[in-house]
Tab-separated table of C-alpha atoms in Angstrom:
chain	number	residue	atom	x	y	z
X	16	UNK	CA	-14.852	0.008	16.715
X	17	UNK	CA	-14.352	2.443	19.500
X	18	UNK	CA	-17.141	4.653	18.011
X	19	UNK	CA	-19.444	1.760	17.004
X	20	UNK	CA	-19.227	0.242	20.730
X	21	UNK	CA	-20.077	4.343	22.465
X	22	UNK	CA	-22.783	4.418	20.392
X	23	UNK	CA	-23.975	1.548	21.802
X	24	UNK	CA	-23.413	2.518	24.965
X	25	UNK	CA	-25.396	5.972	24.121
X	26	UNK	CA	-28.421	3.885	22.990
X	27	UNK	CA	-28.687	2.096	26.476
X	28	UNK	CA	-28.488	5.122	28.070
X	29	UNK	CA	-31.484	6.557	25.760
X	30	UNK	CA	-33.267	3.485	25.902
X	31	UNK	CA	-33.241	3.656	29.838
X	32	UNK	CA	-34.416	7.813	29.725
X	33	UNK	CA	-31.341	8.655	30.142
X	34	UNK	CA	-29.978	12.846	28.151
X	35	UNK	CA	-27.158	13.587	27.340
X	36	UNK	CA	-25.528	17.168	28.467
X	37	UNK	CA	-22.898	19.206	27.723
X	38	UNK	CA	-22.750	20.869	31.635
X	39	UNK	CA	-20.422	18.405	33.337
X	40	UNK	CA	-21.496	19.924	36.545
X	41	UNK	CA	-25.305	18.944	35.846
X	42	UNK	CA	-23.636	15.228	34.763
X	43	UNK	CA	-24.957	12.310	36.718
X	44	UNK	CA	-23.269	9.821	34.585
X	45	UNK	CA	-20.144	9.984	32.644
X	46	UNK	CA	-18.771	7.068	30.543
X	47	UNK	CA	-15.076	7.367	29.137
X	48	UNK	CA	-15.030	4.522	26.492
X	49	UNK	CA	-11.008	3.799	26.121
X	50	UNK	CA	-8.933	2.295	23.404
X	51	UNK	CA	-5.483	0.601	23.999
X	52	UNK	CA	-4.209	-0.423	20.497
X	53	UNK	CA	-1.250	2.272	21.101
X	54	UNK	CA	0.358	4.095	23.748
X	55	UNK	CA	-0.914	7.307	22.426
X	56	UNK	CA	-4.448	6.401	22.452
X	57	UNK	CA	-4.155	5.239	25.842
X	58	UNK	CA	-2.174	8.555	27.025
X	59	UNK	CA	-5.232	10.381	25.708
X	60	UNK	CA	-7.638	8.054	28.041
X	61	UNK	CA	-5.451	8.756	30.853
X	62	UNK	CA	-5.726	12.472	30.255
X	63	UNK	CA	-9.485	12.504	30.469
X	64	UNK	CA	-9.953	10.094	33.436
X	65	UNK	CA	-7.625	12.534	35.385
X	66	UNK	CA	-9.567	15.638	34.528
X	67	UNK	CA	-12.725	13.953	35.458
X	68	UNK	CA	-11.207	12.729	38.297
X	69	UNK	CA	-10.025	15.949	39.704
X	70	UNK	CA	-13.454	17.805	38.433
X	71	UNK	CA	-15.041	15.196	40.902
X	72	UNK	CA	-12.685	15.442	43.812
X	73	UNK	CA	-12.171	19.393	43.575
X	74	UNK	CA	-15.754	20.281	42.990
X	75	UNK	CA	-17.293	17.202	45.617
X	76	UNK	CA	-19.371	16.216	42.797
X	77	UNK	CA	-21.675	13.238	43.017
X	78	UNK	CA	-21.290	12.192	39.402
X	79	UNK	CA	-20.581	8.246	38.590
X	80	UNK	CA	-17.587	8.055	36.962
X	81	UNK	CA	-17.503	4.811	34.196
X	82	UNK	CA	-14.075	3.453	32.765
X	83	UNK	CA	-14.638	1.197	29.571
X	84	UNK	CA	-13.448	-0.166	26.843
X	85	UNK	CA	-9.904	-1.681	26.406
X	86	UNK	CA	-7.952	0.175	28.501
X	87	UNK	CA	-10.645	-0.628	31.506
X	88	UNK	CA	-9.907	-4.817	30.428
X	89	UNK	CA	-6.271	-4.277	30.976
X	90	UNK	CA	-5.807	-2.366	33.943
X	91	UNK	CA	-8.589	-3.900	35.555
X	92	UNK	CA	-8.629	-2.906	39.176
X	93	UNK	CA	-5.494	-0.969	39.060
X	94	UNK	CA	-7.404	2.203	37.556
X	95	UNK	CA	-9.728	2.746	40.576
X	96	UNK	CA	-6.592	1.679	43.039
X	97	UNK	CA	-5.196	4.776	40.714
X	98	UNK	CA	-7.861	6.959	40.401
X	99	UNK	CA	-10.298	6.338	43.532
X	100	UNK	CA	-12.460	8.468	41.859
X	101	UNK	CA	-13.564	6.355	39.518
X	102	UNK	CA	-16.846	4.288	40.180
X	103	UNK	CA	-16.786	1.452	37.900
X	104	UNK	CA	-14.067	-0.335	35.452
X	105	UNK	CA	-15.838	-1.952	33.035
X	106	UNK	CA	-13.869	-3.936	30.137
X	107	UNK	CA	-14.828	-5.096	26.809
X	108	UNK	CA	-16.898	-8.405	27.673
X	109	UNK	CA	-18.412	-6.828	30.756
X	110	UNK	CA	-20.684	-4.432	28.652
X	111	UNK	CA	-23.985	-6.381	29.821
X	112	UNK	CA	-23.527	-4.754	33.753
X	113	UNK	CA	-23.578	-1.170	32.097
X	114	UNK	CA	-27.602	-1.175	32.493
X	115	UNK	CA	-27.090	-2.472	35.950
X	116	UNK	CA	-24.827	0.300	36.843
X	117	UNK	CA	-27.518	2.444	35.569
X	118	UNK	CA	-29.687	1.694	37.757
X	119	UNK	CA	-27.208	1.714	40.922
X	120	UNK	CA	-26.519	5.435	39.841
X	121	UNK	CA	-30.558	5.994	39.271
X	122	UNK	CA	-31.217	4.634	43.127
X	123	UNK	CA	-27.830	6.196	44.752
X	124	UNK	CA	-26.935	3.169	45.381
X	125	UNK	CA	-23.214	1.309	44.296
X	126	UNK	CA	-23.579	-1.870	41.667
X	127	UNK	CA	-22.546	-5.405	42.974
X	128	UNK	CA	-21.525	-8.034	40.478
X	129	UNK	CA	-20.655	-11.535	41.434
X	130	UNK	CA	-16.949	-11.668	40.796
X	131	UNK	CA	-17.425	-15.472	40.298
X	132	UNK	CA	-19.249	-14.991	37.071
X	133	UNK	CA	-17.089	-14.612	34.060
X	134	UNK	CA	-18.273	-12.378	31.941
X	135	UNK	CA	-18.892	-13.186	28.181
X	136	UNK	CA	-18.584	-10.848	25.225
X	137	UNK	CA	-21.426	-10.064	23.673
X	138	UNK	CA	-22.718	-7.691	20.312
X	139	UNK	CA	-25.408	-4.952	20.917
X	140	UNK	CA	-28.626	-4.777	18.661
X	141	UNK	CA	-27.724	-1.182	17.494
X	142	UNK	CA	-23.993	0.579	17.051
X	143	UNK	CA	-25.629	3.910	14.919
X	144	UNK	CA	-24.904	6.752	16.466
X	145	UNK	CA	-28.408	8.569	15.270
X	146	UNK	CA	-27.042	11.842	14.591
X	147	UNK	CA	-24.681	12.646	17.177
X	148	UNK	CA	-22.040	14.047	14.643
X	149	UNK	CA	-22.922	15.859	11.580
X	150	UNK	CA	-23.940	13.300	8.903
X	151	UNK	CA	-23.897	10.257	11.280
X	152	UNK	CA	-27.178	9.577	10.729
X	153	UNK	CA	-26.888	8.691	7.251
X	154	UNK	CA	-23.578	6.339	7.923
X	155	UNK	CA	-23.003	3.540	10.592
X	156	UNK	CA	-20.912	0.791	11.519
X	157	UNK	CA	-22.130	-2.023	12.256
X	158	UNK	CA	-19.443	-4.649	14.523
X	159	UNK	CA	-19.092	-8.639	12.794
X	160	UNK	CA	-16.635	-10.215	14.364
X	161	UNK	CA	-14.710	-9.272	17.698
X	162	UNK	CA	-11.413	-10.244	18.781
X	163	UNK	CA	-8.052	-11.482	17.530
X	164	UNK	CA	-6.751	-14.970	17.170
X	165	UNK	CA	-3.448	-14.055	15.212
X	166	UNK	CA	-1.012	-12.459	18.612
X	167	UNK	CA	0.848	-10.367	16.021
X	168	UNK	CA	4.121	-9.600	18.303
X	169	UNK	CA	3.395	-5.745	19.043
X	170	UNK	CA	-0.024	-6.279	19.103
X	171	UNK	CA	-2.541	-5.309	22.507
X	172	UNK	CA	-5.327	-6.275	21.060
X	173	UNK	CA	-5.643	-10.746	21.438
X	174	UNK	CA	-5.211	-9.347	24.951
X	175	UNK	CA	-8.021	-6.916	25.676
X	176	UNK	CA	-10.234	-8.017	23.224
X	177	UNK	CA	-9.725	-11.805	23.551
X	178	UNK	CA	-10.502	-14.609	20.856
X	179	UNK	CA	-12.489	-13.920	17.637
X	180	UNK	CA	-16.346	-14.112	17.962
X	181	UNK	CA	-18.191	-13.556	15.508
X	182	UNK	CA	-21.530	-12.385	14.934
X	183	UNK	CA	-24.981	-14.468	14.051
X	184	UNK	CA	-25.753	-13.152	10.613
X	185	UNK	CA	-29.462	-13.109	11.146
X	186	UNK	CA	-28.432	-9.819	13.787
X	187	UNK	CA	-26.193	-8.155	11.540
X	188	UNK	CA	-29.082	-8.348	8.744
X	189	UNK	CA	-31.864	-7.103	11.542
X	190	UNK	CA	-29.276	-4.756	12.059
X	191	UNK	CA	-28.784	-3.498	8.114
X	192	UNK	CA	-32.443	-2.761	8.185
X	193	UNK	CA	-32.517	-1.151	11.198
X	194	UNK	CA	-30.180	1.694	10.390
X	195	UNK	CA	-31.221	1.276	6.641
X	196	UNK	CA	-35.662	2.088	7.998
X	197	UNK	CA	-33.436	5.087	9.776
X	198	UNK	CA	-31.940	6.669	6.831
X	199	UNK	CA	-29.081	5.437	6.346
X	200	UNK	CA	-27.000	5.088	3.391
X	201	UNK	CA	-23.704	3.648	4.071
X	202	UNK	CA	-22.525	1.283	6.237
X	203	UNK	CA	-18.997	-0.183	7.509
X	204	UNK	CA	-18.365	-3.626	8.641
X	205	UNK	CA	-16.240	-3.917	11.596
X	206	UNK	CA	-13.997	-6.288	13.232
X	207	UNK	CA	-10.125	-6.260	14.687
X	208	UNK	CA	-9.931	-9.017	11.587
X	209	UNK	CA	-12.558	-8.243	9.398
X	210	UNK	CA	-11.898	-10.880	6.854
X	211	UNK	CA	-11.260	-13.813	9.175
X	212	UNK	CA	-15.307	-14.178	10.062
X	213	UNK	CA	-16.996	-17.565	10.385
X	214	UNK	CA	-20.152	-18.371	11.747
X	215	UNK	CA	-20.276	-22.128	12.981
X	216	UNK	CA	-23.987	-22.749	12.195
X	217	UNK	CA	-24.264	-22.444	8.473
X	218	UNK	CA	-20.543	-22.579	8.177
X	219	UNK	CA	-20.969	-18.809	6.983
X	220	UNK	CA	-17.199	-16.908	5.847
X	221	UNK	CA	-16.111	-14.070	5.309
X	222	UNK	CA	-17.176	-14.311	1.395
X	223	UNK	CA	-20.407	-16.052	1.746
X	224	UNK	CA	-21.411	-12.793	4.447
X	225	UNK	CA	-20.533	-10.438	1.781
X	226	UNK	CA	-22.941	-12.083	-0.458
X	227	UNK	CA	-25.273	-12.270	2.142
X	228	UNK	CA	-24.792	-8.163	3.161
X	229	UNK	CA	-25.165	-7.451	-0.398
X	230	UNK	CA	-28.262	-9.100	-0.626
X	231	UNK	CA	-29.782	-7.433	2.792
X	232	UNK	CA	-28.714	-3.956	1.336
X	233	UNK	CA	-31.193	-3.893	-1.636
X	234	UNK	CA	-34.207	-4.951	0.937
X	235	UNK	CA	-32.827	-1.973	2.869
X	236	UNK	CA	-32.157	1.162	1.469
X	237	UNK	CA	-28.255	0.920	2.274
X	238	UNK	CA	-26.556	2.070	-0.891
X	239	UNK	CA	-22.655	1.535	-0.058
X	240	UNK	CA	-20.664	-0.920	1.734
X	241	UNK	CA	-17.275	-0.640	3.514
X	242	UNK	CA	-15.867	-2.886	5.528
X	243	UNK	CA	-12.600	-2.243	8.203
X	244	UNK	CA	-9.908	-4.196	8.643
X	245	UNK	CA	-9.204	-6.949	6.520
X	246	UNK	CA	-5.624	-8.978	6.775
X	247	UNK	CA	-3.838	-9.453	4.036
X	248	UNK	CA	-3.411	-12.994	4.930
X	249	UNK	CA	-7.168	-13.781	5.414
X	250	UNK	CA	-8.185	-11.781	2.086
X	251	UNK	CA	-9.094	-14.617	-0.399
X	252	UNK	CA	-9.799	-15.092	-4.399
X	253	UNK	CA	-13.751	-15.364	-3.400
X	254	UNK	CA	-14.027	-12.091	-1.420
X	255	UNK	CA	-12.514	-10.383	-4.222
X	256	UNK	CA	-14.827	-12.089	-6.945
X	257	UNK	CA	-17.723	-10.996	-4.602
X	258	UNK	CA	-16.576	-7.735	-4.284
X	259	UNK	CA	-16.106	-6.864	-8.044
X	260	UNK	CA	-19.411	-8.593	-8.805
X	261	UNK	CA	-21.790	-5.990	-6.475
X	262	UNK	CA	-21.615	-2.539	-6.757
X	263	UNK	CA	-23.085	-2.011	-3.031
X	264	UNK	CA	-19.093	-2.857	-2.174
X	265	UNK	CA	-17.151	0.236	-2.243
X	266	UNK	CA	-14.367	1.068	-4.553
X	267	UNK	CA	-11.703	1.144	-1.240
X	268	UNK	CA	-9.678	-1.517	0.581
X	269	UNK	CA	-7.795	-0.854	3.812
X	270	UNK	CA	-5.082	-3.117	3.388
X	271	UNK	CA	-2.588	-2.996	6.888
X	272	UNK	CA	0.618	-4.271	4.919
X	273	UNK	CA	2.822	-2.768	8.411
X	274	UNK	CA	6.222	-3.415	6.457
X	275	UNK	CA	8.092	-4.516	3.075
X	276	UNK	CA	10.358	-7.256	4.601
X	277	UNK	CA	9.980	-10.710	5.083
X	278	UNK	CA	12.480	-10.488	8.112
X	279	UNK	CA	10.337	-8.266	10.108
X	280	UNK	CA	6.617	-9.588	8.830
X	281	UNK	CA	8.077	-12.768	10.097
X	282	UNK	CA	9.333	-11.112	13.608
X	283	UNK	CA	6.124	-9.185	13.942
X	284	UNK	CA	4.061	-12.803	13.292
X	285	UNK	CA	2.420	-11.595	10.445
X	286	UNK	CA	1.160	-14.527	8.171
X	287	UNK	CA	2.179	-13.332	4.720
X	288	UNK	CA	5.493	-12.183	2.685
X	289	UNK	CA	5.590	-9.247	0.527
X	290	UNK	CA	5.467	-11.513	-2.702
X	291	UNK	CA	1.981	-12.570	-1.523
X	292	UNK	CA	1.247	-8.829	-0.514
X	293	UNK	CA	1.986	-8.178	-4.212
X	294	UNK	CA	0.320	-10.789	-5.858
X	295	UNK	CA	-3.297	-9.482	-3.482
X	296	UNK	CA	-2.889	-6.355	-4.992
X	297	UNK	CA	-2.456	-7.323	-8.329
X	298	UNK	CA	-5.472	-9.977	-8.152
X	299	UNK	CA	-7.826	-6.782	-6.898
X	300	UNK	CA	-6.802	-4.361	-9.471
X	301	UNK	CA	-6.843	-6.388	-11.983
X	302	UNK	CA	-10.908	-7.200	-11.794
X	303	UNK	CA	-11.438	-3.750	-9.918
X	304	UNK	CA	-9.198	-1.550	-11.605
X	305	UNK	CA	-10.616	1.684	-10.343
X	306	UNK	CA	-10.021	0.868	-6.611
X	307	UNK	CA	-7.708	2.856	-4.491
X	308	UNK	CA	-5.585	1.045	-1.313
X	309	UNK	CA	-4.809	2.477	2.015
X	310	UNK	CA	-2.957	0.850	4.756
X	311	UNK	CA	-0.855	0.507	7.684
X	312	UNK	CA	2.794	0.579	8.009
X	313	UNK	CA	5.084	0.168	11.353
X	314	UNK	CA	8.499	1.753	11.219
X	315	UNK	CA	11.530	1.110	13.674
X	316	UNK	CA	10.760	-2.619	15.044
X	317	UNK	CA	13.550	-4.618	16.695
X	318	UNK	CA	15.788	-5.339	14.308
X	319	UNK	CA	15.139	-4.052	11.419
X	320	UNK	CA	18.014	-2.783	9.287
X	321	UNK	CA	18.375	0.059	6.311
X	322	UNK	CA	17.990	-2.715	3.724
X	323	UNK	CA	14.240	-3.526	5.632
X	324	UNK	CA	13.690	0.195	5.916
X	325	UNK	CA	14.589	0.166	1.953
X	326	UNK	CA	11.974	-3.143	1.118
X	327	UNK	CA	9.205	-0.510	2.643
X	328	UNK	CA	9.678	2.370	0.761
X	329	UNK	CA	10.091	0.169	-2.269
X	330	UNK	CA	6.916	-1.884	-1.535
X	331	UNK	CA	5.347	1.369	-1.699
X	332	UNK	CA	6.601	2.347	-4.513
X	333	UNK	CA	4.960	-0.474	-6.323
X	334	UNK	CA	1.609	-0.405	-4.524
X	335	UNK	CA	1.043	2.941	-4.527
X	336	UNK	CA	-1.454	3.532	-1.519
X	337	UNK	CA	-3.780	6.490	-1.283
X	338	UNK	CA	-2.907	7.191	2.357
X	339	UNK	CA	-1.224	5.634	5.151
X	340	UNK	CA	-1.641	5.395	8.529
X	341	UNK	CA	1.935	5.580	9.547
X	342	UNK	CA	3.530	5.169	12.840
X	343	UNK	CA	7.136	4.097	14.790
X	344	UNK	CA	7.302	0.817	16.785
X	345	UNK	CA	6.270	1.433	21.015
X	346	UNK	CA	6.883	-1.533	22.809
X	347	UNK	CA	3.901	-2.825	24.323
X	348	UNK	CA	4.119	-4.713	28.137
X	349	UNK	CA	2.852	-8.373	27.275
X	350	UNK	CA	3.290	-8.704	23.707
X	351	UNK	CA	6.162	-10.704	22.552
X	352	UNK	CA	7.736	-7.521	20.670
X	353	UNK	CA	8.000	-6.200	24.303
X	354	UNK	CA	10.869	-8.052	24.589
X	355	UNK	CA	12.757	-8.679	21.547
X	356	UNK	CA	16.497	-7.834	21.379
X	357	UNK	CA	18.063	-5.227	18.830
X	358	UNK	CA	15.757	-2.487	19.838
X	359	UNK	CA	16.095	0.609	17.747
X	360	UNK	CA	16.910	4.192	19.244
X	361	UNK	CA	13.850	7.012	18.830
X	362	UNK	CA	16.241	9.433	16.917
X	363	UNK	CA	16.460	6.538	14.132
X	364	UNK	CA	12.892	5.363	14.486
X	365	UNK	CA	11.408	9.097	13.625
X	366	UNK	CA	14.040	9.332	10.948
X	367	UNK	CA	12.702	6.324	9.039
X	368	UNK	CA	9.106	6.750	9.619
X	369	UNK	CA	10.143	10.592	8.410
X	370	UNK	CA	11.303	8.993	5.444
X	371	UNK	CA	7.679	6.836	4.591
X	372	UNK	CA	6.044	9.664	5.316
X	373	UNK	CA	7.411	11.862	2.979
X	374	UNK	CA	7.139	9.382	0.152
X	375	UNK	CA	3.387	8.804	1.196
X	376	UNK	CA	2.845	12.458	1.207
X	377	UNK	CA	3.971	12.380	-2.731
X	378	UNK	CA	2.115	9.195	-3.384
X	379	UNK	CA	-0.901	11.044	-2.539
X	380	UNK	CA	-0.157	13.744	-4.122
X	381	UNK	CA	0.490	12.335	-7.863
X	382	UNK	CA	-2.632	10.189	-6.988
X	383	UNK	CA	-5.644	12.645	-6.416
X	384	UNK	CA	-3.737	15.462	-9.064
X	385	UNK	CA	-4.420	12.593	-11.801
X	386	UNK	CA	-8.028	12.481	-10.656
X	387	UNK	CA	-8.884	16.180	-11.723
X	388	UNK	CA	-10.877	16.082	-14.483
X	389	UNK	CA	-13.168	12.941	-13.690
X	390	UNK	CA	-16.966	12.850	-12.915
X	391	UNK	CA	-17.699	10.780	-9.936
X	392	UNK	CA	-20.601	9.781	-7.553
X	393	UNK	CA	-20.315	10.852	-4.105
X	394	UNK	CA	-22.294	10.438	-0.788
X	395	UNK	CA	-22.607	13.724	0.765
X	396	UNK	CA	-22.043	14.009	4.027
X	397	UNK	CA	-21.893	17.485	5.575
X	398	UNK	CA	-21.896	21.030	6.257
X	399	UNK	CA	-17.871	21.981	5.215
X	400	UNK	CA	-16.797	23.802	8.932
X	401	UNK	CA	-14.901	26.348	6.755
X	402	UNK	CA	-18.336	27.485	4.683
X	403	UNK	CA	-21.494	26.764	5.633
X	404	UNK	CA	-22.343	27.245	1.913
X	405	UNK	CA	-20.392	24.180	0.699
X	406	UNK	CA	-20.992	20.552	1.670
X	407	UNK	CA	-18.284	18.092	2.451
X	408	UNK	CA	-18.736	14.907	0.026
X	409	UNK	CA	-16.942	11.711	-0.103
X	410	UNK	CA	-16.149	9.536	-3.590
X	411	UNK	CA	-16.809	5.159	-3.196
X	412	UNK	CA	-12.915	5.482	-3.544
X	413	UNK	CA	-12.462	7.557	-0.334
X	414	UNK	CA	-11.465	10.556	-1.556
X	415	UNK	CA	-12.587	13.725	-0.114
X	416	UNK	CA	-14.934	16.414	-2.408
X	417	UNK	CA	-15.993	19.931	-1.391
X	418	UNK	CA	-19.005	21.439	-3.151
X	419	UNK	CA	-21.732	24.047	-2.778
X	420	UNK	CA	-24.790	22.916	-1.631
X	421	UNK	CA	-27.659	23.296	0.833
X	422	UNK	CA	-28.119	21.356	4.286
X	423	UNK	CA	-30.923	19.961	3.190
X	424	UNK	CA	-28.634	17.368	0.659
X	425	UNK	CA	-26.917	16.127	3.270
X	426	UNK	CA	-27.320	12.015	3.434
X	427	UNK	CA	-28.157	12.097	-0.562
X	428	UNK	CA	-25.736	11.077	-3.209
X	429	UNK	CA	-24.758	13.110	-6.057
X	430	UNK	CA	-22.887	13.402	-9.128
X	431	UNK	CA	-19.794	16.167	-9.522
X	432	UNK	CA	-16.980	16.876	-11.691
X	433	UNK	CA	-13.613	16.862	-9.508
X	434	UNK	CA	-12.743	20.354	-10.371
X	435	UNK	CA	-9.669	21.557	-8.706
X	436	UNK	CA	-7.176	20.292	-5.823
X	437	UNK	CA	-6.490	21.667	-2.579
X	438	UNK	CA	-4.157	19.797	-0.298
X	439	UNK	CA	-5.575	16.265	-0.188
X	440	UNK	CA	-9.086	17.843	-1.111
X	441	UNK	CA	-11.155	17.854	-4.425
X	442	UNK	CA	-13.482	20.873	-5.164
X	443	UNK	CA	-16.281	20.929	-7.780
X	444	UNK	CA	-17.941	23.842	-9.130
X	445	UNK	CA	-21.578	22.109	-8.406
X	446	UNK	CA	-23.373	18.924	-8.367
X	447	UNK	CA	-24.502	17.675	-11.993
């Protein structure tokens, strides 16, 4: 989402005559677009406003400094307070004053808003990023929905992001043709709860959009379909039927499952057990049989136990995910998890995560080594940064493929042989 909503920013900027440079020093503009969903992600944010901060104040330079995204909804005021540095603080529903504050900085002169008008999310026309990173051109997200209505306990993100919104389906379809008249090929359907869309005015789900995308894609040039991230508890019988019946749908699911116990899914306000967990995954494999599972899994909330620790590792076990993202519980200031008794001590939290780590590593491992062998389709998308003879290429199952190959392939699919296995990488001798 965080690269889908720059990109957006970057077309404003283009659309208003606006380059982009590499020489800081030359910079009349520069736009940190932050993300607060964990600490670590928000560290990062701080380390870049500080640089930026102290480029301006060491070097007197007269460059606009622009804080935005989540981070810049949360903090608010307290950033420039902070950092006086920094020109504007601009949060996730106050996107619409960014062209105003281009035009401030374009006349030397400082942006007023009326602080009485409360600003109101709203979706950009465009979220491709038109080539700014090898093989972008031929992929793009494109945002649904926005926002959060289920206040998971450790959870930022109802906060920053506010209430789910989502998005007409007549601009997400001008949007599919869009990128698709641009060259793209694939295309990834956003939103903090993918699967919980609804449009009001045609009474429009979550299923009856993925008909509706699939439809738009063969009017469009848009081969593949992925869409990011869909709760287990939203994810219904329909959506899956949908899914297995078109093709344009990839072969992947990111599935956040975050733990195996019904203690802590309950604690963490997550709106499923692991018994419904299970029976999901056995309804998609058993009409898409070929698909592969990732997910998300939280390690070291309050009050969970060895026996919870235990229901995790065994949950994966049985699921068998292709890869994880994998993290320990931070407490977050103003989520309910923030202050929750029975916290658990850092040495014990990296221990346990160590643990799921280790099995997902093997997982993985047992996983793509039973792939060798097979012929698959991929979408190639780039020049491999370790030879500039081979061509990174990625399988509808997610799964990564090196190759020789020319530049000149890149945003075409192919067919290849999955050769050998290096690390959590296929190679194939050569496309077919």
């Amino acid at each position: 989402m965080n690269t889908a909503e720059s990109a957006a920013l970057a077309l404003v900027c283009k659309e208003k005559g606006w380059l982009e440079t590499e020489d800081v020093l030359s910079s009349d503009l520069i736009l940190i677009n932050t993300c607060s969903v964990r600490v670590t992600a928000e560290t990062r944010a701080f380390g870049r406003i500080m640089h930026y901060a102290g480029l301006k104040k060491k070097h007197k330079l007269n460059f606009s400094l622009v804080i935005a995204g989540c981070m810049a909804e949360r903090l608010g005021d307290d950033l420039t307070k902070k950092y006086p540095q920094v020109d504007y603080v601009m949060g996730t529903s106050a996107r619409s004053n960014f062209p105003l504050i281009l035009e401030a900085v374009e006349k030397g002169e400082k942006a007023v808003f009326d602080l009485n008008e409360k600003a109101v999310f709203s979706f950009s026309n465009s979220h491709h990023e038109e080539g700014l990173k090898q093989g972008s051109a031929f992929r793009s997200f494109i945002p649904i929905m926005h926002g959060c209505n289920n206040f998971c306990s450790y959870c930022i993100v109802p906060y920053v992001r506010g209430r789910e919104v989502s998005r007409d389906p007549a601009q997400i379809a001008q949007e599919i043709r869009l990128v698709g008249e641009r060259g793209v090929r694939e295309i990834t359907l956003l939103g903090q709860n993918v699967n919980s869309y609804f449009w009001e005015k045609n009474t429009m789900d979550f299923t009856a959009l993925l008909k509706f995308v699939a439809a738009e894609t063969e009017k469009s040039g848009v081969k593949w379909v992925r869409f990011l991230s869909a709760n287990p508890g939203n994810f219904s019988s329909a959506a899956i039927e949908v899914m297995a019946k078109n093709r344009v749908f990839c072969r992947h699911i990111h599935l956040p499952v975050q733990h195996g116990s019904d203690k802590i899914l309950k604690l963490m306000n997550r709106t499923y057990t692991s018994a419904r967990f299970f029976d999901l995954v056995r309804e998609i494999r058993s009409v898409m049989p070929e698909i592969t599972l990732s997910t998300d899994i939280l390690m070291g909330f309050p009050g969970e136990t060895e026996d919870d620790v235990q229901k995790t590792l065994d949950l994966m076990e049985e699921v068998k995910f292709l890869y994880s993202y994998m993290y320990h519980f931070n407490p977050r200031e103003g989520t309910k998890a923030f202050d929750l008794p029975d916290r658990i001590d850092d040495k014990v939290k990296k221990e346990r995560l160590a643990r799921v780590i280790a099995l997902q590593k093997k997982h993985t491992s047992e996983l793509l080594k039973s792939r060798v062998g097979s012929t698959e389709i991929v979408f190639i998308e780039g020049i491999s940064k370790k030879n500039a003879d081979e061509l990174i290429t990625r399988t509808e199952r997610d799964e990564m493929v090196v190759v020789p190959g020319s530049k000149s392939m890149i945003g075409s699919f192919g067919k290849l042989t999955l050769s050998s296995l290096k690390g959590n990488t296929f190679r194939s001798k050569g496309l077919l």
